[in-house]
Each structure stands twice: as C-alpha cells, then as structure tokens.
Amino acid sequence: GKRAPTTGRMDYYGPCVNKSARVAHAANGGQVLITDTVLADIRQAQDKDPSILPHMDMMDMGYHGLKGIALPTQIYQVLPPSLSARSKSFGPLHTMGKVEEKDQEAAKQRQLETKTTGSSLSPAATTTPGRLTSPSNATSPLSPMTPALTH
C-alpha cells in the first residue's frame, strides 16, 4: 500500500484486496463469508493450535463468479453454532451467479494450474468465469451445515 494523497492514510490495493471486497459485498447483512483460501489458512493454524475457532458451523455455498475476478471463487458461510438456524434466512449471495457443478472441477483445475505454474490465463479465459446459474439458485446449499474446521 501507499499513502492516499487526500487523506494521508494508507491505501491498499491489488488482487487480494479486490477479491476480499467482492466476497464481503456478496454477503447479506449479518452473514460471514470466507473463501477456500481463508478456510485452508484457518485449518493450517488449527493444526498448530486447536483452540482457534473450534466450534463453528460452515456451509459450502459453492463456486461463484465475482466481478473483476478471472476464476470462480469457492465461498463458505461461517456461523457460531448458536446462530446456525440463521443459515437458511439469508437471501441469495450478491455475486455474478453460482457456477454450475460440472464447471466447478474445471475451475479447481485452473486454480491449481495458476497457483503451481504462476502463469496467467489467456485473455479469453479471464473474461469467462464459467457457466453461471441464475442467482435465485445461489441460496440452495451444496451440503448441510456441518461442524467447520475439523479434519
């Protein structure tokens, strides 16, 4: 980051900040969303210290297209068990749409290839995040609420 000329405060930018903003915007009021990358970081931290978020409920919300993000992003909803009843009361996520299940494996493979090779995708691939279902389907969970962050 660098200092903003008008405010003198730090101004952060880049792909991580952009993705974080898109995921935050996808949430409804009171809803906590994280990406698969954040979940992996939490699980890694739990391996060292099991007291980190030991009792959380998580719902896999599927892969979603996010504006300005080349690849579909896997999103999870996280709630403490005392609020797990709220999981069905949230509206659809505010994304470009949920990626169809058959396209999720291709998205996973592209993400792995990008992470391991560091290569960028072709311009055509970056403009098409995958076939999207209608946003009305975004509320149907792929799996029931399960204790999160356990192996």
PDB file of C-alpha atoms in Angstrom:
ATOM      1  CA  GLY A   1       0.000   0.000   0.000  1.00  0.00           C
ATOM      2  CA  LYS A   2       0.870   3.653  -0.142  1.00  0.00           C
ATOM      3  CA  ARG A   3      -0.460   6.820   1.443  1.00  0.00           C
ATOM      4  CA  ALA A   4      -3.527   8.376  -0.168  1.00  0.00           C
ATOM      5  CA  PRO A   5      -2.704  11.946  -1.183  1.00  0.00           C
ATOM      6  CA  THR A   6      -6.017  13.409   0.019  1.00  0.00           C
ATOM      7  CA  THR A   7      -6.294  11.715   3.412  1.00  0.00           C
ATOM      8  CA  GLY A   8      -2.711  10.757   4.257  1.00  0.00           C
ATOM      9  CA  ARG A   9      -3.970   7.334   5.325  1.00  0.00           C
ATOM     10  CA  MET A  10      -2.666   4.052   3.953  1.00  0.00           C
ATOM     11  CA  ASP A  11      -4.394   2.952   0.768  1.00  0.00           C
ATOM     12  CA  TYR A  12      -4.322  -0.753  -0.035  1.00  0.00           C
ATOM     13  CA  TYR A  13      -4.964  -2.187  -3.476  1.00  0.00           C
ATOM     14  CA  GLY A  14      -4.325  -5.277  -5.547  1.00  0.00           C
ATOM     15  CA  PRO A  15      -5.915  -8.657  -6.310  1.00  0.00           C
ATOM     16  CA  CYS A  16      -6.274  -9.770  -2.663  1.00  0.00           C
ATOM     17  CA  VAL A  17      -7.993  -6.552  -1.653  1.00  0.00           C
ATOM     18  CA  ASN A  18     -10.241  -6.716  -4.725  1.00  0.00           C
ATOM     19  CA  LYS A  19     -11.280 -10.312  -4.021  1.00  0.00           C
ATOM     20  CA  SER A  20     -11.863  -9.541  -0.323  1.00  0.00           C
ATOM     21  CA  ALA A  21     -14.107  -6.619  -1.256  1.00  0.00           C
ATOM     22  CA  ARG A  22     -16.108  -8.767  -3.708  1.00  0.00           C
ATOM     23  CA  VAL A  23     -16.633 -11.544  -1.134  1.00  0.00           C
ATOM     24  CA  ALA A  24     -17.640  -9.010   1.529  1.00  0.00           C
ATOM     25  CA  HIS A  25     -20.091  -7.438  -0.929  1.00  0.00           C
ATOM     26  CA  ALA A  26     -21.569 -10.885  -1.711  1.00  0.00           C
ATOM     27  CA  ALA A  27     -22.743 -11.285   1.902  1.00  0.00           C
ATOM     28  CA  ASN A  28     -26.137 -10.308   3.236  1.00  0.00           C
ATOM     29  CA  GLY A  29     -26.442  -8.329   6.482  1.00  0.00           C
ATOM     30  CA  GLY A  30     -25.050 -10.366   9.382  1.00  0.00           C
ATOM     31  CA  GLN A  31     -23.652 -13.065   7.110  1.00  0.00           C
ATOM     32  CA  VAL A  32     -19.975 -14.059   7.353  1.00  0.00           C
ATOM     33  CA  LEU A  33     -18.381 -15.402   4.177  1.00  0.00           C
ATOM     34  CA  ILE A  34     -14.874 -16.718   3.609  1.00  0.00           C
ATOM     35  CA  THR A  35     -13.039 -18.193   0.629  1.00  0.00           C
ATOM     36  CA  ASP A  36     -11.453 -21.612   0.354  1.00  0.00           C
ATOM     37  CA  THR A  37      -8.051 -19.939   0.786  1.00  0.00           C
ATOM     38  CA  VAL A  38      -9.062 -18.423   4.134  1.00  0.00           C
ATOM     39  CA  LEU A  39     -10.506 -21.769   5.237  1.00  0.00           C
ATOM     40  CA  ALA A  40      -7.213 -23.507   4.367  1.00  0.00           C
ATOM     41  CA  ASP A  41      -5.294 -20.882   6.383  1.00  0.00           C
ATOM     42  CA  ILE A  42      -7.605 -21.411   9.381  1.00  0.00           C
ATOM     43  CA  ARG A  43      -7.185 -25.185   9.195  1.00  0.00           C
ATOM     44  CA  GLN A  44      -3.415 -24.808   8.991  1.00  0.00           C
ATOM     45  CA  ALA A  45      -3.458 -22.563  12.071  1.00  0.00           C
ATOM     46  CA  GLN A  46      -5.678 -25.102  13.867  1.00  0.00           C
ATOM     47  CA  ASP A  47      -3.081 -27.796  13.251  1.00  0.00           C
ATOM     48  CA  LYS A  48      -0.733 -25.717  15.406  1.00  0.00           C
ATOM     49  CA  ASP A  49      -3.369 -24.526  17.916  1.00  0.00           C
ATOM     50  CA  PRO A  50      -6.689 -26.468  18.071  1.00  0.00           C
ATOM     51  CA  SER A  51      -8.300 -23.713  20.167  1.00  0.00           C
ATOM     52  CA  ILE A  52      -8.587 -21.462  17.085  1.00  0.00           C
ATOM     53  CA  LEU A  53     -12.291 -21.351  16.110  1.00  0.00           C
ATOM     54  CA  PRO A  54     -13.011 -24.852  17.456  1.00  0.00           C
ATOM     55  CA  HIS A  55     -16.806 -24.697  17.289  1.00  0.00           C
ATOM     56  CA  MET A  56     -18.055 -23.102  14.090  1.00  0.00           C
ATOM     57  CA  ASP A  57     -20.659 -24.260  11.602  1.00  0.00           C
ATOM     58  CA  MET A  58     -19.805 -23.945   7.945  1.00  0.00           C
ATOM     59  CA  MET A  59     -21.837 -24.243   4.762  1.00  0.00           C
ATOM     60  CA  ASP A  60     -20.239 -24.636   1.353  1.00  0.00           C
ATOM     61  CA  MET A  61     -22.006 -22.049  -0.798  1.00  0.00           C
ATOM     62  CA  GLY A  62     -20.344 -23.329  -3.982  1.00  0.00           C
ATOM     63  CA  TYR A  63     -18.276 -21.569  -6.605  1.00  0.00           C
ATOM     64  CA  HIS A  64     -19.390 -18.072  -7.588  1.00  0.00           C
ATOM     65  CA  GLY A  65     -18.383 -15.649 -10.289  1.00  0.00           C
ATOM     66  CA  LEU A  66     -17.143 -12.376  -8.814  1.00  0.00           C
ATOM     67  CA  LYS A  67     -16.840  -9.162 -10.800  1.00  0.00           C
ATOM     68  CA  GLY A  68     -13.241  -8.498 -11.826  1.00  0.00           C
ATOM     69  CA  ILE A  69     -12.027 -11.940 -10.665  1.00  0.00           C
ATOM     70  CA  ALA A  70     -10.947 -14.241 -13.501  1.00  0.00           C
ATOM     71  CA  LEU A  71     -11.735 -17.595 -11.885  1.00  0.00           C
ATOM     72  CA  PRO A  72     -14.823 -18.684  -9.934  1.00  0.00           C
ATOM     73  CA  THR A  73     -14.309 -18.424  -6.162  1.00  0.00           C
ATOM     74  CA  GLN A  74     -15.379 -21.093  -3.688  1.00  0.00           C
ATOM     75  CA  ILE A  75     -17.276 -19.399  -0.863  1.00  0.00           C
ATOM     76  CA  TYR A  76     -18.197 -20.704   2.588  1.00  0.00           C
ATOM     77  CA  GLN A  77     -20.621 -19.281   5.124  1.00  0.00           C
ATOM     78  CA  VAL A  78     -19.376 -19.423   8.729  1.00  0.00           C
ATOM     79  CA  LEU A  79     -21.582 -19.131  11.812  1.00  0.00           C
ATOM     80  CA  PRO A  80     -21.253 -19.963  15.502  1.00  0.00           C
ATOM     81  CA  PRO A  81     -23.484 -22.936  16.418  1.00  0.00           C
ATOM     82  CA  SER A  82     -25.799 -20.660  18.429  1.00  0.00           C
ATOM     83  CA  LEU A  83     -26.710 -18.826  15.198  1.00  0.00           C
ATOM     84  CA  SER A  84     -26.781 -21.782  12.784  1.00  0.00           C
ATOM     85  CA  ALA A  85     -30.581 -21.506  12.462  1.00  0.00           C
ATOM     86  CA  ARG A  86     -29.987 -18.220  10.607  1.00  0.00           C
ATOM     87  CA  SER A  87     -28.200 -20.002   7.763  1.00  0.00           C
ATOM     88  CA  LYS A  88     -31.406 -20.501   5.785  1.00  0.00           C
ATOM     89  CA  SER A  89     -32.736 -16.992   6.380  1.00  0.00           C
ATOM     90  CA  PHE A  90     -30.109 -15.187   4.299  1.00  0.00           C
ATOM     91  CA  GLY A  91     -31.002 -14.192   0.760  1.00  0.00           C
ATOM     92  CA  PRO A  92     -29.005 -15.175  -2.324  1.00  0.00           C
ATOM     93  CA  LEU A  93     -25.374 -14.118  -2.448  1.00  0.00           C
ATOM     94  CA  HIS A  94     -24.709 -10.893  -4.334  1.00  0.00           C
ATOM     95  CA  THR A  95     -22.435 -12.374  -6.999  1.00  0.00           C
ATOM     96  CA  MET A  96     -22.467 -12.754 -10.763  1.00  0.00           C
ATOM     97  CA  GLY A  97     -24.033 -16.154 -10.120  1.00  0.00           C
ATOM     98  CA  LYS A  98     -23.254 -19.631  -8.919  1.00  0.00           C
ATOM     99  CA  VAL A  99     -21.071 -21.731 -11.198  1.00  0.00           C
ATOM    100  CA  GLU A 100     -22.735 -24.947 -12.304  1.00  0.00           C
ATOM    101  CA  GLU A 101     -21.460 -28.050 -10.542  1.00  0.00           C
ATOM    102  CA  LYS A 102     -19.991 -29.579 -13.707  1.00  0.00           C
ATOM    103  CA  ASP A 103     -17.845 -26.464 -14.209  1.00  0.00           C
ATOM    104  CA  GLN A 104     -16.526 -26.490 -10.639  1.00  0.00           C
ATOM    105  CA  GLU A 105     -13.955 -29.224 -11.323  1.00  0.00           C
ATOM    106  CA  ALA A 106     -12.606 -27.278 -14.302  1.00  0.00           C
ATOM    107  CA  ALA A 107     -12.382 -24.171 -12.106  1.00  0.00           C
ATOM    108  CA  LYS A 108     -10.498 -26.117  -9.417  1.00  0.00           C
ATOM    109  CA  GLN A 109      -8.044 -27.412 -12.023  1.00  0.00           C
ATOM    110  CA  ARG A 110      -7.452 -23.920 -13.475  1.00  0.00           C
ATOM    111  CA  GLN A 111      -6.843 -22.545  -9.969  1.00  0.00           C
ATOM    112  CA  LEU A 112      -4.311 -25.300  -9.236  1.00  0.00           C
ATOM    113  CA  GLU A 113      -2.540 -24.711 -12.534  1.00  0.00           C
ATOM    114  CA  THR A 114      -2.390 -20.970 -11.911  1.00  0.00           C
ATOM    115  CA  LYS A 115      -1.048 -21.447  -8.362  1.00  0.00           C
ATOM    116  CA  THR A 116       1.593 -24.022  -9.314  1.00  0.00           C
ATOM    117  CA  THR A 117       2.832 -22.507 -12.563  1.00  0.00           C
ATOM    118  CA  GLY A 118       2.263 -18.868 -11.735  1.00  0.00           C
ATOM    119  CA  SER A 119       1.141 -18.408 -15.320  1.00  0.00           C
ATOM    120  CA  SER A 120      -1.725 -16.172 -16.194  1.00  0.00           C
ATOM    121  CA  LEU A 121      -4.675 -17.332 -18.219  1.00  0.00           C
ATOM    122  CA  SER A 122      -5.329 -16.342 -21.773  1.00  0.00           C
ATOM    123  CA  PRO A 123      -7.458 -13.203 -22.235  1.00  0.00           C
ATOM    124  CA  ALA A 124     -10.408 -15.311 -23.410  1.00  0.00           C
ATOM    125  CA  ALA A 125     -10.260 -17.472 -20.288  1.00  0.00           C
ATOM    126  CA  THR A 126     -10.157 -14.479 -17.971  1.00  0.00           C
ATOM    127  CA  THR A 127     -13.348 -12.987 -19.327  1.00  0.00           C
ATOM    128  CA  THR A 128     -15.421 -16.165 -18.948  1.00  0.00           C
ATOM    129  CA  PRO A 129     -15.534 -17.428 -15.345  1.00  0.00           C
ATOM    130  CA  GLY A 130     -17.698 -20.427 -16.285  1.00  0.00           C
ATOM    131  CA  ARG A 131     -21.342 -21.030 -16.931  1.00  0.00           C
ATOM    132  CA  LEU A 132     -23.381 -19.356 -14.232  1.00  0.00           C
ATOM    133  CA  THR A 133     -26.729 -20.439 -12.907  1.00  0.00           C
ATOM    134  CA  SER A 134     -29.370 -17.920 -12.057  1.00  0.00           C
ATOM    135  CA  PRO A 135     -28.767 -16.021  -8.799  1.00  0.00           C
ATOM    136  CA  SER A 136     -32.003 -17.490  -7.417  1.00  0.00           C
ATOM    137  CA  ASN A 137     -30.227 -20.854  -7.197  1.00  0.00           C
ATOM    138  CA  ALA A 138     -27.432 -19.354  -5.105  1.00  0.00           C
ATOM    139  CA  THR A 139     -29.247 -19.976  -1.834  1.00  0.00           C
ATOM    140  CA  SER A 140     -29.504 -23.750  -2.144  1.00  0.00           C
ATOM    141  CA  PRO A 141     -26.675 -25.204  -0.056  1.00  0.00           C
ATOM    142  CA  LEU A 142     -24.433 -27.869  -1.532  1.00  0.00           C
ATOM    143  CA  SER A 143     -24.080 -29.575   1.822  1.00  0.00           C
ATOM    144  CA  PRO A 144     -25.842 -29.385   5.172  1.00  0.00           C
ATOM    145  CA  MET A 145     -24.418 -27.349   7.999  1.00  0.00           C
ATOM    146  CA  THR A 146     -21.516 -29.336   9.402  1.00  0.00           C
ATOM    147  CA  PRO A 147     -19.040 -28.645  12.151  1.00  0.00           C
ATOM    148  CA  ALA A 148     -16.487 -26.494  10.454  1.00  0.00           C
ATOM    149  CA  LEU A 149     -12.790 -26.546  10.641  1.00  0.00           C
ATOM    150  CA  THR A 150     -12.396 -30.180  11.609  1.00  0.00           C
ATOM    151  CA  HIS A 151     -10.479 -32.677   9.561  1.00  0.00           C
TER     152      HIS A 151
END
